[in-house]
Amino acid sequence: QVQLVESGGGLVQAGGSLRLSCAASGRTFSNYIMGWFRQAPGKEREFVSAINWRGGITYYADSVRGRFTISRDNAKNTVYLQMNSLKPEDSAGYYCAASRNPRYSDGTMYDYWGQGTQVTVSS
């Protein structure tokens, strides 16, 4: 089992920044691909970003590329999502997840999920 706890969400004005954190405990954190997904009310969950187990390869949805940066610190069992130039359409619940499957953008391939943290961007 891997337990994931997100933090760092909040209310921010458009153009602002937030950094989300996801602390993991349980099984060896470094064995997993870590991903961030988001879901807004009435919308389907969508892939945001992922990072491979070593941290050298990152993936982004087109909608956030260039604005968001994912990173991980395996020594701290934590993955981060730095979100800059936030837009109102970024408002959603953000969830981190852990997977051992290379299909990083497919949420059904993730084994463990956190409870989510809310991000609200005002215009």
Short mmCIF file of N, CA and C in Angstrom, two decimals:
data_model
loop_
_atom_site.label_atom_id
_atom_site.label_comp_id
_atom_site.label_asym_id
_atom_site.label_seq_id
_atom_site.Cartn_x
_atom_site.Cartn_y
_atom_site.Cartn_z
N GLN A 1 0.83 -1.20 0.00
CA GLN A 1 0.00 0.00 0.00
C GLN A 1 0.86 1.25 0.00
N VAL A 2 0.39 2.25 -0.71
CA VAL A 2 1.01 3.58 -0.70
C VAL A 2 -0.07 4.56 -0.28
N GLN A 3 0.24 5.34 0.71
CA GLN A 3 -0.68 6.40 1.14
C GLN A 3 -0.16 7.74 0.61
N LEU A 4 -1.07 8.51 0.04
CA LEU A 4 -0.71 9.78 -0.57
C LEU A 4 -1.54 10.89 0.05
N VAL A 5 -0.88 11.97 0.42
CA VAL A 5 -1.57 13.11 1.02
C VAL A 5 -1.12 14.38 0.31
N GLU A 6 -2.08 15.05 -0.34
CA GLU A 6 -1.78 16.28 -1.05
C GLU A 6 -1.96 17.49 -0.13
N SER A 7 -1.25 18.54 -0.45
CA SER A 7 -1.40 19.81 0.25
C SER A 7 -0.98 20.93 -0.68
N GLY A 8 -1.30 22.15 -0.28
CA GLY A 8 -0.84 23.31 -1.03
C GLY A 8 -1.89 23.99 -1.87
N GLY A 9 -3.07 23.44 -1.95
CA GLY A 9 -4.12 24.09 -2.72
C GLY A 9 -4.60 25.35 -2.04
N GLY A 10 -5.43 26.09 -2.75
CA GLY A 10 -5.98 27.31 -2.19
C GLY A 10 -6.60 28.19 -3.24
N LEU A 11 -6.87 29.42 -2.84
CA LEU A 11 -7.47 30.42 -3.72
C LEU A 11 -6.38 31.38 -4.17
N VAL A 12 -6.30 31.62 -5.46
CA VAL A 12 -5.28 32.51 -5.99
C VAL A 12 -5.88 33.29 -7.16
N GLN A 13 -5.36 34.47 -7.38
CA GLN A 13 -5.82 35.25 -8.52
C GLN A 13 -5.17 34.76 -9.81
N ALA A 14 -5.84 35.01 -10.91
CA ALA A 14 -5.28 34.65 -12.21
C ALA A 14 -3.90 35.27 -12.37
N GLY A 15 -2.98 34.48 -12.89
CA GLY A 15 -1.61 34.92 -13.03
C GLY A 15 -0.72 34.56 -11.86
N GLY A 16 -1.33 34.12 -10.79
CA GLY A 16 -0.59 33.75 -9.59
C GLY A 16 -0.02 32.35 -9.66
N SER A 17 0.58 31.95 -8.55
CA SER A 17 1.25 30.66 -8.47
C SER A 17 0.85 29.90 -7.22
N LEU A 18 0.91 28.61 -7.32
CA LEU A 18 0.76 27.71 -6.17
C LEU A 18 1.71 26.55 -6.35
N ARG A 19 2.13 25.97 -5.25
CA ARG A 19 2.91 24.73 -5.31
C ARG A 19 2.18 23.66 -4.51
N LEU A 20 1.83 22.61 -5.21
CA LEU A 20 1.20 21.47 -4.57
C LEU A 20 2.26 20.47 -4.17
N SER A 21 2.02 19.81 -3.05
CA SER A 21 2.89 18.75 -2.58
C SER A 21 2.08 17.49 -2.38
N CYS A 22 2.74 16.38 -2.56
CA CYS A 22 2.11 15.08 -2.33
C CYS A 22 3.10 14.23 -1.56
N ALA A 23 2.78 13.97 -0.30
CA ALA A 23 3.64 13.17 0.55
C ALA A 23 3.19 11.72 0.51
N ALA A 24 4.14 10.83 0.31
CA ALA A 24 3.83 9.41 0.19
C ALA A 24 4.40 8.64 1.36
N SER A 25 3.72 7.60 1.72
CA SER A 25 4.21 6.69 2.74
C SER A 25 3.78 5.28 2.36
N GLY A 26 4.46 4.31 2.92
CA GLY A 26 4.11 2.94 2.62
C GLY A 26 5.19 2.26 1.80
N ARG A 27 4.81 1.70 0.68
CA ARG A 27 5.75 0.98 -0.18
C ARG A 27 6.79 1.94 -0.75
N THR A 28 7.81 1.40 -1.32
CA THR A 28 8.93 2.18 -1.81
C THR A 28 8.46 3.20 -2.85
N PHE A 29 8.50 4.44 -2.44
CA PHE A 29 8.01 5.53 -3.27
C PHE A 29 8.75 5.62 -4.58
N SER A 30 10.03 5.36 -4.55
CA SER A 30 10.84 5.56 -5.75
C SER A 30 10.55 4.54 -6.84
N ASN A 31 9.79 3.50 -6.55
CA ASN A 31 9.46 2.51 -7.56
C ASN A 31 8.32 2.94 -8.47
N TYR A 32 7.68 4.04 -8.14
CA TYR A 32 6.44 4.41 -8.81
C TYR A 32 6.60 5.64 -9.71
N ILE A 33 5.90 5.60 -10.82
CA ILE A 33 5.62 6.82 -11.56
C ILE A 33 4.60 7.61 -10.76
N MET A 34 4.82 8.89 -10.63
CA MET A 34 3.90 9.74 -9.89
C MET A 34 3.21 10.70 -10.86
N GLY A 35 1.91 10.81 -10.71
CA GLY A 35 1.16 11.67 -11.60
C GLY A 35 0.26 12.63 -10.85
N TRP A 36 -0.09 13.71 -11.52
CA TRP A 36 -1.09 14.65 -11.04
C TRP A 36 -2.25 14.66 -12.04
N PHE A 37 -3.43 14.60 -11.50
CA PHE A 37 -4.65 14.70 -12.28
C PHE A 37 -5.52 15.78 -11.65
N ARG A 38 -6.50 16.24 -12.41
CA ARG A 38 -7.42 17.22 -11.85
C ARG A 38 -8.82 16.94 -12.35
N GLN A 39 -9.78 17.38 -11.57
CA GLN A 39 -11.17 17.21 -11.95
C GLN A 39 -11.97 18.40 -11.46
N ALA A 40 -12.62 19.06 -12.39
CA ALA A 40 -13.50 20.18 -12.08
C ALA A 40 -14.94 19.67 -12.01
N PRO A 41 -15.80 20.38 -11.30
CA PRO A 41 -17.20 19.94 -11.19
C PRO A 41 -17.84 19.76 -12.55
N GLY A 42 -18.48 18.63 -12.75
CA GLY A 42 -19.17 18.37 -14.00
C GLY A 42 -18.28 17.95 -15.14
N LYS A 43 -16.99 17.82 -14.87
CA LYS A 43 -16.06 17.44 -15.93
C LYS A 43 -15.37 16.13 -15.56
N GLU A 44 -14.83 15.49 -16.59
CA GLU A 44 -14.10 14.26 -16.34
C GLU A 44 -12.71 14.58 -15.78
N ARG A 45 -12.17 13.60 -15.09
CA ARG A 45 -10.81 13.72 -14.60
C ARG A 45 -9.86 13.81 -15.80
N GLU A 46 -8.87 14.69 -15.67
CA GLU A 46 -7.91 14.82 -16.76
C GLU A 46 -6.48 14.76 -16.23
N PHE A 47 -5.63 14.24 -17.07
CA PHE A 47 -4.21 14.15 -16.77
C PHE A 47 -3.60 15.54 -16.79
N VAL A 48 -2.72 15.80 -15.83
CA VAL A 48 -2.02 17.07 -15.78
C VAL A 48 -0.53 16.89 -16.04
N SER A 49 0.09 16.00 -15.27
CA SER A 49 1.54 15.84 -15.37
C SER A 49 1.95 14.55 -14.70
N ALA A 50 3.12 14.04 -15.09
CA ALA A 50 3.66 12.84 -14.47
C ALA A 50 5.18 12.90 -14.51
N ILE A 51 5.78 12.10 -13.65
CA ILE A 51 7.24 12.06 -13.58
C ILE A 51 7.67 10.62 -13.34
N ASN A 52 8.74 10.21 -14.00
CA ASN A 52 9.17 8.82 -13.86
C ASN A 52 9.84 8.62 -12.51
N TRP A 53 10.18 7.39 -12.23
CA TRP A 53 10.62 7.05 -10.87
C TRP A 53 11.92 7.73 -10.51
N ARG A 54 12.78 7.96 -11.47
CA ARG A 54 14.06 8.58 -11.16
C ARG A 54 13.96 10.10 -11.17
N GLY A 55 12.93 10.59 -11.84
CA GLY A 55 12.74 12.03 -11.90
C GLY A 55 13.32 12.69 -13.13
N GLY A 56 13.91 11.90 -14.01
CA GLY A 56 14.55 12.48 -15.16
C GLY A 56 13.64 12.71 -16.35
N ILE A 57 12.47 12.12 -16.33
CA ILE A 57 11.53 12.24 -17.44
C ILE A 57 10.21 12.78 -16.91
N THR A 58 9.74 13.82 -17.54
CA THR A 58 8.49 14.43 -17.11
C THR A 58 7.53 14.52 -18.30
N TYR A 59 6.26 14.56 -17.99
CA TYR A 59 5.21 14.61 -19.00
C TYR A 59 4.19 15.66 -18.57
N TYR A 60 3.63 16.33 -19.58
CA TYR A 60 2.65 17.38 -19.28
C TYR A 60 1.51 17.34 -20.29
N ALA A 61 0.35 17.69 -19.80
CA ALA A 61 -0.76 17.94 -20.72
C ALA A 61 -0.46 19.24 -21.47
N ASP A 62 -0.96 19.32 -22.68
CA ASP A 62 -0.72 20.51 -23.49
C ASP A 62 -1.22 21.78 -22.80
N SER A 63 -2.29 21.63 -22.06
CA SER A 63 -2.92 22.79 -21.43
C SER A 63 -2.07 23.42 -20.31
N VAL A 64 -1.10 22.67 -19.80
CA VAL A 64 -0.29 23.19 -18.69
C VAL A 64 1.19 23.28 -19.04
N ARG A 65 1.58 22.74 -20.16
CA ARG A 65 3.02 22.73 -20.51
C ARG A 65 3.52 24.16 -20.60
N GLY A 66 4.67 24.38 -19.98
CA GLY A 66 5.24 25.72 -19.95
C GLY A 66 4.82 26.54 -18.76
N ARG A 67 3.78 26.11 -18.07
CA ARG A 67 3.31 26.84 -16.88
C ARG A 67 3.48 26.02 -15.61
N PHE A 68 3.36 24.71 -15.72
CA PHE A 68 3.47 23.83 -14.56
C PHE A 68 4.78 23.06 -14.64
N THR A 69 5.33 22.75 -13.46
CA THR A 69 6.55 21.95 -13.39
C THR A 69 6.39 20.90 -12.32
N ILE A 70 6.60 19.65 -12.70
CA ILE A 70 6.54 18.55 -11.75
C ILE A 70 7.96 18.17 -11.34
N SER A 71 8.11 17.79 -10.09
CA SER A 71 9.39 17.34 -9.60
C SER A 71 9.16 16.36 -8.45
N ARG A 72 10.19 15.65 -8.08
CA ARG A 72 10.06 14.71 -6.98
C ARG A 72 11.35 14.69 -6.18
N ASP A 73 11.20 14.40 -4.91
CA ASP A 73 12.33 14.21 -4.02
C ASP A 73 12.14 12.85 -3.37
N ASN A 74 12.84 11.86 -3.89
CA ASN A 74 12.65 10.50 -3.38
C ASN A 74 13.14 10.35 -1.95
N ALA A 75 14.09 11.16 -1.56
CA ALA A 75 14.57 11.11 -0.18
C ALA A 75 13.49 11.57 0.79
N LYS A 76 12.61 12.45 0.33
CA LYS A 76 11.52 12.95 1.17
C LYS A 76 10.19 12.29 0.84
N ASN A 77 10.20 11.37 -0.11
CA ASN A 77 8.96 10.70 -0.52
C ASN A 77 7.88 11.72 -0.90
N THR A 78 8.27 12.69 -1.65
CA THR A 78 7.35 13.78 -1.98
C THR A 78 7.46 14.14 -3.46
N VAL A 79 6.32 14.42 -4.06
CA VAL A 79 6.28 14.93 -5.42
C VAL A 79 5.61 16.30 -5.37
N TYR A 80 6.07 17.17 -6.24
CA TYR A 80 5.59 18.55 -6.23
C TYR A 80 5.01 18.92 -7.59
N LEU A 81 4.11 19.88 -7.57
CA LEU A 81 3.61 20.46 -8.80
C LEU A 81 3.63 21.97 -8.63
N GLN A 82 4.59 22.61 -9.26
CA GLN A 82 4.68 24.06 -9.25
C GLN A 82 3.79 24.59 -10.37
N MET A 83 2.85 25.43 -10.00
CA MET A 83 1.88 25.93 -10.97
C MET A 83 2.02 27.45 -11.05
N ASN A 84 2.43 27.91 -12.20
CA ASN A 84 2.60 29.34 -12.45
C ASN A 84 1.61 29.83 -13.50
N SER A 85 1.44 31.13 -13.57
CA SER A 85 0.55 31.73 -14.56
C SER A 85 -0.81 31.06 -14.56
N LEU A 86 -1.35 30.89 -13.39
CA LEU A 86 -2.61 30.17 -13.26
C LEU A 86 -3.75 30.90 -13.94
N LYS A 87 -4.67 30.11 -14.47
CA LYS A 87 -5.83 30.63 -15.17
C LYS A 87 -7.10 30.12 -14.47
N PRO A 88 -8.20 30.82 -14.63
CA PRO A 88 -9.45 30.32 -14.02
C PRO A 88 -9.79 28.89 -14.45
N GLU A 89 -9.45 28.53 -15.66
CA GLU A 89 -9.75 27.18 -16.12
C GLU A 89 -8.87 26.11 -15.48
N ASP A 90 -7.89 26.52 -14.69
CA ASP A 90 -7.10 25.56 -13.92
C ASP A 90 -7.80 25.17 -12.62
N SER A 91 -8.87 25.84 -12.29
CA SER A 91 -9.60 25.55 -11.05
C SER A 91 -10.14 24.12 -11.08
N ALA A 92 -9.82 23.36 -10.05
CA ALA A 92 -10.23 21.96 -9.98
C ALA A 92 -9.72 21.36 -8.69
N GLY A 93 -10.17 20.16 -8.41
CA GLY A 93 -9.53 19.35 -7.39
C GLY A 93 -8.33 18.67 -8.02
N TYR A 94 -7.21 18.75 -7.35
CA TYR A 94 -5.98 18.16 -7.88
C TYR A 94 -5.61 16.95 -7.05
N TYR A 95 -5.31 15.87 -7.75
CA TYR A 95 -5.05 14.59 -7.11
C TYR A 95 -3.69 14.05 -7.55
N CYS A 96 -2.92 13.56 -6.61
CA CYS A 96 -1.71 12.85 -7.01
C CYS A 96 -1.99 11.36 -6.96
N ALA A 97 -1.23 10.64 -7.73
CA ALA A 97 -1.44 9.21 -7.86
C ALA A 97 -0.13 8.52 -8.15
N ALA A 98 -0.08 7.22 -7.83
CA ALA A 98 1.13 6.43 -8.02
C ALA A 98 0.83 5.24 -8.92
N SER A 99 1.74 4.97 -9.82
CA SER A 99 1.55 3.89 -10.78
C SER A 99 2.85 3.18 -11.06
N ARG A 100 2.73 1.90 -11.38
CA ARG A 100 3.90 1.15 -11.85
C ARG A 100 3.74 0.80 -13.33
N ASN A 101 2.74 1.44 -13.96
CA ASN A 101 2.48 1.21 -15.37
C ASN A 101 2.99 2.41 -16.16
N PRO A 102 3.65 2.16 -17.30
CA PRO A 102 4.21 3.28 -18.06
C PRO A 102 3.19 4.15 -18.78
N ARG A 103 1.93 3.74 -18.80
CA ARG A 103 0.90 4.57 -19.44
C ARG A 103 0.52 5.71 -18.49
N TYR A 104 1.37 6.68 -18.43
CA TYR A 104 1.33 7.70 -17.40
C TYR A 104 0.11 8.60 -17.46
N SER A 105 -0.50 8.76 -18.63
CA SER A 105 -1.63 9.69 -18.74
C SER A 105 -2.98 9.01 -18.54
N ASP A 106 -2.96 7.72 -18.35
CA ASP A 106 -4.19 6.94 -18.18
C ASP A 106 -4.45 6.75 -16.70
N GLY A 107 -5.44 7.46 -16.18
CA GLY A 107 -5.73 7.39 -14.76
C GLY A 107 -6.10 6.00 -14.28
N THR A 108 -6.64 5.17 -15.16
CA THR A 108 -7.03 3.83 -14.74
C THR A 108 -5.82 2.94 -14.47
N MET A 109 -4.64 3.38 -14.89
CA MET A 109 -3.43 2.60 -14.67
C MET A 109 -2.78 2.90 -13.31
N TYR A 110 -3.33 3.88 -12.59
CA TYR A 110 -2.74 4.25 -11.32
C TYR A 110 -3.35 3.42 -10.19
N ASP A 111 -2.48 3.01 -9.29
CA ASP A 111 -2.90 2.09 -8.23
C ASP A 111 -3.35 2.81 -6.96
N TYR A 112 -2.75 3.95 -6.69
CA TYR A 112 -3.01 4.64 -5.44
C TYR A 112 -3.30 6.11 -5.73
N TRP A 113 -4.23 6.66 -4.95
CA TRP A 113 -4.67 8.04 -5.12
C TRP A 113 -4.73 8.75 -3.76
N GLY A 114 -4.42 10.04 -3.81
CA GLY A 114 -4.63 10.86 -2.63
C GLY A 114 -6.06 11.37 -2.56
N GLN A 115 -6.34 12.11 -1.53
CA GLN A 115 -7.71 12.59 -1.32
C GLN A 115 -8.00 13.88 -2.07
N GLY A 116 -6.96 14.52 -2.58
CA GLY A 116 -7.14 15.71 -3.39
C GLY A 116 -6.98 17.00 -2.62
N THR A 117 -6.63 18.05 -3.34
CA THR A 117 -6.54 19.39 -2.78
C THR A 117 -7.16 20.35 -3.79
N GLN A 118 -7.94 21.29 -3.30
CA GLN A 118 -8.69 22.17 -4.18
C GLN A 118 -7.86 23.39 -4.58
N VAL A 119 -7.90 23.68 -5.87
CA VAL A 119 -7.27 24.89 -6.41
C VAL A 119 -8.36 25.73 -7.06
N THR A 120 -8.46 26.97 -6.64
CA THR A 120 -9.44 27.89 -7.21
C THR A 120 -8.71 29.13 -7.68
N VAL A 121 -8.90 29.46 -8.95
CA VAL A 121 -8.24 30.61 -9.55
C VAL A 121 -9.32 31.63 -9.92
N SER A 122 -9.24 32.78 -9.32
CA SER A 122 -10.23 33.82 -9.58
C SER A 122 -9.76 34.72 -10.72
N SER A 123 -10.73 35.22 -11.46
CA SER A 123 -10.40 36.07 -12.61
C SER A 123 -10.32 37.54 -12.21
#
